[in-house]
Amino acid sequence: MTVLIAGGGIAGLALALTCHQIGVPFKVFEAARTIKPMGVGINLQPTAVRELIDLGLEDKLPDIGVQTKDYGMHSRHGLDVWTEPRGTWAGYNWPQYSVHRGKLLVLLYETLIARAGPTCIETGTRITGFTNHSDHAVLHVTDATGAARDVNGDVIVGADGIHSTIRGQIAPEEGPPKWGGSILWRATTQAKPFKSGASMVLIGYPGLRFVAYPISEPDPQTGLSTINWIAHLKMNPQDGFRKEDWTREASLDDFLPRYADFDLDWIDIPGLIKDAKEVLEYPMVDRDPLDHWTQGRVTLMGDAAHAAYPVGSNGAGSAILDARRLGAAFLEQGLSGAALEAYEADMRPTASAVTLMNRVAGPDSILEVVDERCGGMFDDINDVIPMAELAAHAEKYKQTAGTSVAETNARPQTIPSGARFQS
């Protein structure tokens, strides 16, 4: 009995660790020849951090990031529109972490190899498709030598990202990811942290925004932290976009001039951009929600299932939650199509709602209201938008995403301690 996992990113590795924890046989197939620390900063909500802690990674999380204390939205002039505490400061039983995506990936990979051995993952192996049978599924792969072969398993999980081959077979008429007309430029810079020292901030107005947060503690000698930042510009959708990845180096000339006036008294945005060693360009794309993720003994997870705009700090976290809910379904219903259907019924409605909400009413959309009403300049934000309206907007997003304090703290363990799979 085996779970075949197509993809060795955060989603696939989290599922592999979950399978190992509960005693489910598995095998991971990853197209890259080596697992490398690609990408920049991401945020992990308490819902996801809880699952990583339950996987035994609590002591390792401080090595790859910092606990986020607060999240603030600021006008184009740097004025405070809305700031709220995060993680344990907000009343959650678990922290929120801002981490380096590549370091999280390597942590999951190294932990998996230490626990399950190096043969549990096969790199340099490209997924080409699958075949369903009544009592098993077949994963079609091409290995590092170019040889094609078939691998039999009880179920297949497509964790192969936004360009998923598995999704392409489940939804063959879908086409490429959809571009909303924005480009993100992402990088890290050594600089002094701002606000509380562990703040995540979003500054700007529709079409011109800047996000920044530290992903390391300050160096004791220099006081500098690794600051992750994202420059977000709305472009002309008619211009098209280059295929997204995490490794395309960008030219500062493409976006830095737009931020020339963003030199605020508490954060030097042009300075952060200029001092970055490497800047990556990433078109802001997503996919329409599917009406089903599961086909027989094959299902999807992570970006393969629900690629969404990265505006709600829940992309990687959602993949981790997928992994844990899949593990719980295996415990309850075995390695079967029924388990995959139960997992989908649990996760797809919320994931689909978040994908659609991120397009039009993400947590940062309140900045559009503020800019329309006053151009981002005010003496008292309550004269522009009542504090109760700001609080309701923030809470509505959490309720949709299932990340409110009350719901998160009340939810029982996804996988009970010591639970083991019975074949």
XYZ file of C-alpha atoms in Angstrom:
423
model
C 0.000 0.000 0.000
C 1.596 3.260 -1.120
C 0.795 6.952 -1.598
C 2.518 8.307 -4.714
C 3.264 12.023 -4.300
C 3.883 13.959 -7.515
C 6.010 16.950 -6.506
C 8.623 17.612 -3.847
C 7.778 21.211 -2.938
C 6.363 22.391 0.378
C 3.036 20.620 -0.252
C 4.519 17.276 -1.258
C 7.133 17.229 1.499
C 4.557 18.142 4.155
C 2.392 15.237 2.976
C 5.389 12.889 2.984
C 6.240 13.865 6.568
C 2.610 13.358 7.551
C 2.528 9.923 5.947
C 5.725 8.947 7.739
C 4.340 10.215 11.051
C 1.210 8.054 10.837
C 2.870 5.016 9.227
C 1.563 5.289 5.668
C 3.983 4.051 2.964
C 4.768 6.742 0.389
C 7.099 7.786 -2.407
C 7.841 11.333 -3.619
C 8.727 12.111 -7.250
C 10.337 15.493 -7.946
C 11.379 16.892 -11.328
C 14.299 18.944 -10.002
C 17.569 17.056 -9.644
C 18.340 18.712 -6.318
C 16.183 20.321 -3.626
C 17.477 23.898 -3.365
C 16.389 26.858 -1.179
C 14.536 28.790 -3.897
C 12.276 31.786 -3.353
C 12.144 34.520 -0.735
C 9.880 35.286 2.227
C 6.451 33.835 3.020
C 4.106 33.946 5.996
C 2.738 31.003 7.934
C -0.511 31.589 9.800
C -1.029 29.986 13.237
C -3.206 27.318 11.600
C -0.193 26.097 9.609
C 2.376 26.657 12.359
C 0.292 24.427 14.609
C 0.598 21.603 12.074
C 4.366 22.065 11.767
C 4.633 21.906 15.546
C 2.577 18.686 15.516
C 5.116 17.359 12.996
C 7.835 17.932 15.592
C 9.396 21.036 13.997
C 8.771 23.595 16.740
C 12.435 23.908 17.735
C 13.514 24.439 14.107
C 11.151 27.275 13.187
C 13.182 30.046 14.900
C 16.123 29.038 12.693
C 14.256 29.888 9.473
C 12.278 32.995 10.424
C 10.747 35.225 13.091
C 7.459 35.334 14.940
C 5.322 38.050 13.359
C 4.012 40.484 15.982
C 1.702 42.684 13.930
C 0.373 43.446 10.466
C -0.197 47.029 9.359
C -1.668 48.669 6.287
C -0.442 52.180 5.473
C -1.401 54.815 2.921
C 0.904 56.008 0.148
C 2.122 58.664 2.611
C 3.012 56.068 5.246
C 0.045 56.883 7.507
C -1.375 54.059 9.603
C -4.717 52.834 8.235
C -5.074 49.588 10.206
C -2.676 47.635 12.395
C -3.546 44.454 14.240
C -1.547 42.014 16.376
C -0.685 38.621 14.941
C -0.021 35.146 16.314
C 0.097 34.774 20.073
C -0.078 38.579 20.447
C -3.551 38.355 18.860
C -4.709 35.566 21.183
C -3.910 32.530 19.048
C -2.504 29.507 20.848
C 0.240 29.333 18.226
C 2.507 31.974 16.660
C 2.551 33.317 13.127
C 5.937 33.028 11.430
C 7.548 35.034 8.650
C 10.090 32.677 7.109
C 12.358 32.219 4.127
C 10.502 29.948 1.711
C 13.700 28.204 0.625
C 14.762 27.553 4.213
C 11.353 26.058 4.993
C 11.637 23.820 1.928
C 15.108 22.615 2.962
C 13.952 22.080 6.564
C 11.107 19.848 5.386
C 13.398 17.975 2.992
C 16.220 17.395 5.468
C 13.762 16.339 8.170
C 12.113 13.885 5.784
C 15.442 12.344 4.744
C 16.543 12.066 8.389
C 13.329 10.307 9.357
C 12.485 8.207 6.307
C 15.815 7.791 4.520
C 17.036 9.095 1.146
C 15.149 6.524 -0.943
C 11.765 8.020 -0.025
C 12.187 10.760 -2.635
C 13.241 10.352 -6.244
C 14.567 13.539 -7.840
C 15.166 14.225 -11.526
C 11.881 12.477 -12.298
C 9.277 14.194 -14.462
C 5.580 13.364 -14.130
C 3.891 12.653 -17.469
C 0.422 11.494 -16.388
C -1.621 8.862 -14.581
C -4.032 5.992 -15.157
C -6.848 5.060 -12.779
C -7.898 1.500 -12.004
C -10.580 0.250 -9.652
C -8.122 -0.952 -7.012
C -4.974 1.118 -7.710
C -3.541 4.019 -9.696
C -0.524 4.208 -11.986
C 1.805 7.204 -12.106
C 3.624 7.665 -15.408
C 7.096 9.180 -15.048
C 10.277 9.815 -16.985
C 13.426 9.416 -14.908
C 16.721 11.296 -15.021
C 18.031 9.066 -17.815
C 15.007 9.836 -20.004
C 13.529 6.379 -19.542
C 9.752 6.186 -19.149
C 8.238 3.881 -16.583
C 5.055 3.242 -14.604
C 4.752 3.232 -10.816
C 1.814 1.543 -9.110
C 0.254 2.858 -5.909
C -2.987 2.911 -3.993
C -3.521 6.637 -4.557
C -1.765 9.494 -6.357
C -1.553 13.033 -4.993
C -0.698 15.823 -7.429
C 1.464 18.300 -5.507
C 3.189 19.508 -8.660
C 2.430 23.216 -8.486
C 0.561 25.772 -10.555
C 1.618 24.087 -13.821
C 0.549 20.670 -12.532
C 0.609 17.812 -15.026
C -1.840 15.925 -12.821
C -4.286 18.851 -12.837
C -3.858 19.141 -16.588
C -5.151 15.591 -16.988
C -8.015 16.080 -14.532
C -9.048 19.385 -16.188
C -7.693 19.147 -19.758
C -9.660 22.131 -21.106
C -8.460 24.595 -18.502
C -5.530 26.278 -20.219
C -2.695 28.327 -18.661
C -2.818 30.291 -15.383
C -4.702 33.585 -15.463
C -2.812 36.868 -15.167
C -4.605 39.716 -13.390
C -2.344 42.414 -14.832
C 0.113 42.826 -11.939
C 3.818 42.072 -11.587
C 5.570 41.338 -8.293
C 9.259 42.034 -7.758
C 10.577 40.146 -4.731
C 13.882 40.226 -2.873
C 15.566 40.369 0.512
C 17.795 43.149 1.842
C 19.917 43.506 4.956
C 18.433 46.459 6.853
C 17.188 47.536 10.255
C 13.687 46.306 11.072
C 10.859 48.834 11.461
C 7.855 49.471 13.691
C 7.768 46.705 16.372
C 10.845 44.995 14.929
C 8.716 42.038 13.804
C 6.084 43.919 11.806
C 4.633 43.048 8.433
C 3.604 46.210 6.582
C 1.713 46.939 3.372
C 2.079 50.465 1.968
C 0.502 52.157 -1.039
C -2.653 52.283 -3.100
C -4.262 50.336 -5.967
C -1.698 49.509 -8.599
C 1.333 50.586 -6.550
C 2.022 48.756 -3.306
C 4.973 47.656 -1.232
C 5.087 44.842 1.337
C 7.956 44.307 3.781
C 8.718 42.190 6.845
C 11.780 40.696 8.560
C 12.506 36.991 8.187
C 15.476 36.889 10.560
C 16.271 38.257 13.980
C 18.582 41.314 14.039
C 22.284 40.586 13.941
C 23.698 41.313 17.434
C 26.644 43.207 15.949
C 25.008 45.251 13.178
C 21.356 45.349 14.215
C 20.426 44.359 10.676
C 17.773 41.799 9.786
C 16.976 40.076 6.535
C 14.031 42.124 5.286
C 11.790 40.448 2.739
C 10.050 42.875 0.402
C 7.611 42.783 -2.500
C 7.000 45.587 -4.980
C 3.574 45.217 -6.605
C 2.709 47.173 -9.764
C -0.413 47.047 -11.890
C 0.540 46.791 -15.559
C -1.325 46.912 -18.861
C -2.921 43.446 -19.216
C -2.674 43.773 -22.990
C 1.131 43.648 -22.727
C 1.083 40.001 -21.675
C 3.549 38.431 -19.264
C 6.475 36.082 -19.169
C 5.857 32.652 -17.660
C 6.160 32.836 -13.891
C 8.881 31.112 -11.894
C 10.979 31.825 -8.823
C 14.340 32.296 -10.513
C 14.029 35.109 -13.102
C 16.305 38.009 -12.241
C 14.740 41.422 -12.754
C 15.963 44.863 -13.788
C 15.448 47.655 -11.257
C 14.735 50.017 -14.138
C 11.458 48.176 -14.684
C 9.945 49.326 -11.386
C 12.244 51.362 -9.094
C 11.327 54.769 -10.635
C 7.691 54.230 -9.576
C 8.801 54.120 -5.920
C 10.970 57.258 -5.992
C 8.496 59.148 -3.777
C 8.120 56.312 -1.252
C 10.980 57.475 1.016
C 8.986 57.610 4.243
C 10.284 58.622 7.649
C 10.101 55.092 9.079
C 11.063 52.918 6.105
C 13.372 53.627 3.148
C 11.672 51.792 0.288
C 14.018 52.939 -2.518
C 16.958 52.022 -0.287
C 15.620 48.524 0.331
C 15.196 48.003 -3.404
C 18.633 49.356 -4.352
C 20.488 47.373 -1.665
C 19.048 43.976 -2.641
C 21.628 41.598 -4.096
C 19.137 39.820 -6.346
C 15.591 40.755 -7.354
C 13.175 38.184 -8.793
C 10.244 38.980 -11.057
C 6.975 37.096 -10.682
C 3.696 37.811 -12.539
C 0.704 37.692 -10.218
C -1.338 34.770 -11.504
C -3.891 32.307 -10.234
C -6.304 29.684 -11.549
C -10.082 29.507 -11.526
C -11.393 27.129 -8.852
C -12.148 23.640 -10.135
C -15.466 21.936 -9.444
C -13.525 18.816 -8.445
C -9.962 17.934 -7.449
C -10.405 14.168 -7.360
C -10.662 11.643 -10.144
C -10.892 8.063 -8.936
C -7.746 7.381 -6.913
C -6.044 10.656 -7.868
C -6.376 14.078 -6.211
C -4.670 17.478 -5.997
C -3.185 19.588 -3.220
C -1.339 22.895 -2.746
C -0.985 25.157 -5.774
C -1.955 22.268 -8.043
C -5.382 22.383 -6.411
C -5.881 26.032 -5.503
C -3.313 28.499 -6.828
C -4.385 31.956 -5.577
C -3.044 35.499 -5.553
C -0.450 35.832 -2.753
C -2.272 38.523 -0.793
C -3.600 36.738 2.295
C -0.517 35.045 3.771
C -2.019 31.611 3.266
C -0.420 30.011 0.180
C 2.187 27.739 1.767
C 0.052 27.395 4.859
C -2.854 26.065 2.826
C -0.569 23.431 1.313
C 0.499 22.325 4.789
C -3.136 22.125 5.893
C -3.947 20.063 2.794
C -1.238 17.594 3.776
C -2.525 17.195 7.302
C -6.184 16.841 6.257
C -5.170 14.216 3.706
C -3.350 12.343 6.434
C -6.449 12.481 8.619
C -8.559 11.148 5.731
C -6.142 8.234 5.254
C -6.474 7.379 8.948
C -10.254 7.388 8.720
C -10.886 5.769 5.339
C -7.684 4.100 4.241
C -5.767 4.651 1.014
C -8.864 4.873 -1.129
C -10.821 7.066 -3.461
C -13.273 7.610 -0.604
C -10.502 9.144 1.506
C -9.590 11.506 -1.326
C -13.223 12.538 -1.767
C -13.540 13.199 1.978
C -10.400 15.336 1.940
C -11.692 17.327 -1.042
C -15.080 17.896 0.577
C -13.256 19.214 3.634
C -10.815 21.544 1.866
C -12.105 22.600 -1.562
C -14.980 24.924 -0.548
C -12.757 27.152 1.588
C -9.867 27.087 -0.880
C -12.166 28.093 -3.731
C -13.694 30.931 -1.710
C -10.263 32.287 -0.785
C -9.078 32.155 -4.411
C -12.040 34.240 -5.556
C -11.867 36.631 -2.609
C -8.167 37.317 -3.165
C -9.005 38.646 -6.632
C -11.362 41.361 -5.428
C -11.469 41.644 -1.635
C -8.218 40.458 -0.100
C -7.219 41.867 3.287
C -5.351 44.733 1.577
C -8.326 45.877 -0.532
C -9.292 48.364 2.186
C -6.429 50.558 0.953
C -8.366 51.136 -2.251
C -11.283 52.531 -0.240
C -8.986 54.832 1.723
C -7.224 56.102 -1.384
C -10.491 56.784 -3.179
C -11.861 58.756 -0.237
C -8.860 60.909 0.655
C -5.861 60.161 -1.554
C -4.139 58.510 1.401
C -3.763 61.742 3.408
C -5.663 62.176 6.680
C -5.316 63.386 10.248
C -7.557 60.729 11.780
C -8.410 57.509 9.935
C -11.818 57.491 11.626
C -12.698 60.565 9.580
C -12.123 58.484 6.443
C -13.385 55.063 7.429
C -14.739 54.026 10.849
C -12.580 51.704 12.909
C -15.494 49.279 13.160
C -15.562 48.982 9.358
C -11.823 48.286 9.285
C -12.163 45.617 11.963
C -15.107 43.993 10.194
C -13.168 43.860 6.913
C -10.194 42.174 8.591
C -12.405 39.674 10.404
C -14.423 38.816 7.285
C -11.282 37.630 5.497
C -10.230 35.495 8.473
C -13.690 33.935 8.664
C -13.624 33.065 4.948
C -10.125 31.605 5.180
C -10.899 29.735 8.406
C -8.140 31.516 10.311
C -10.074 33.470 12.956
C -8.764 33.284 16.521
C -11.840 31.543 17.927
C -12.118 28.990 15.148
C -8.396 28.213 15.125
C -8.109 27.770 18.888
C -11.287 25.658 19.112
C -10.369 23.287 16.291
C -9.222 19.842 17.525
C -5.912 18.372 16.438
C -6.001 17.412 12.777
C -4.082 14.225 13.536
C -4.289 13.040 17.148
C -0.975 12.472 18.885
C 0.249 8.936 18.373
C -2.327 8.067 15.709
C -1.152 5.239 13.443
C -2.474 3.929 10.156
C -4.060 0.484 10.204
C -3.656 -1.304 6.866
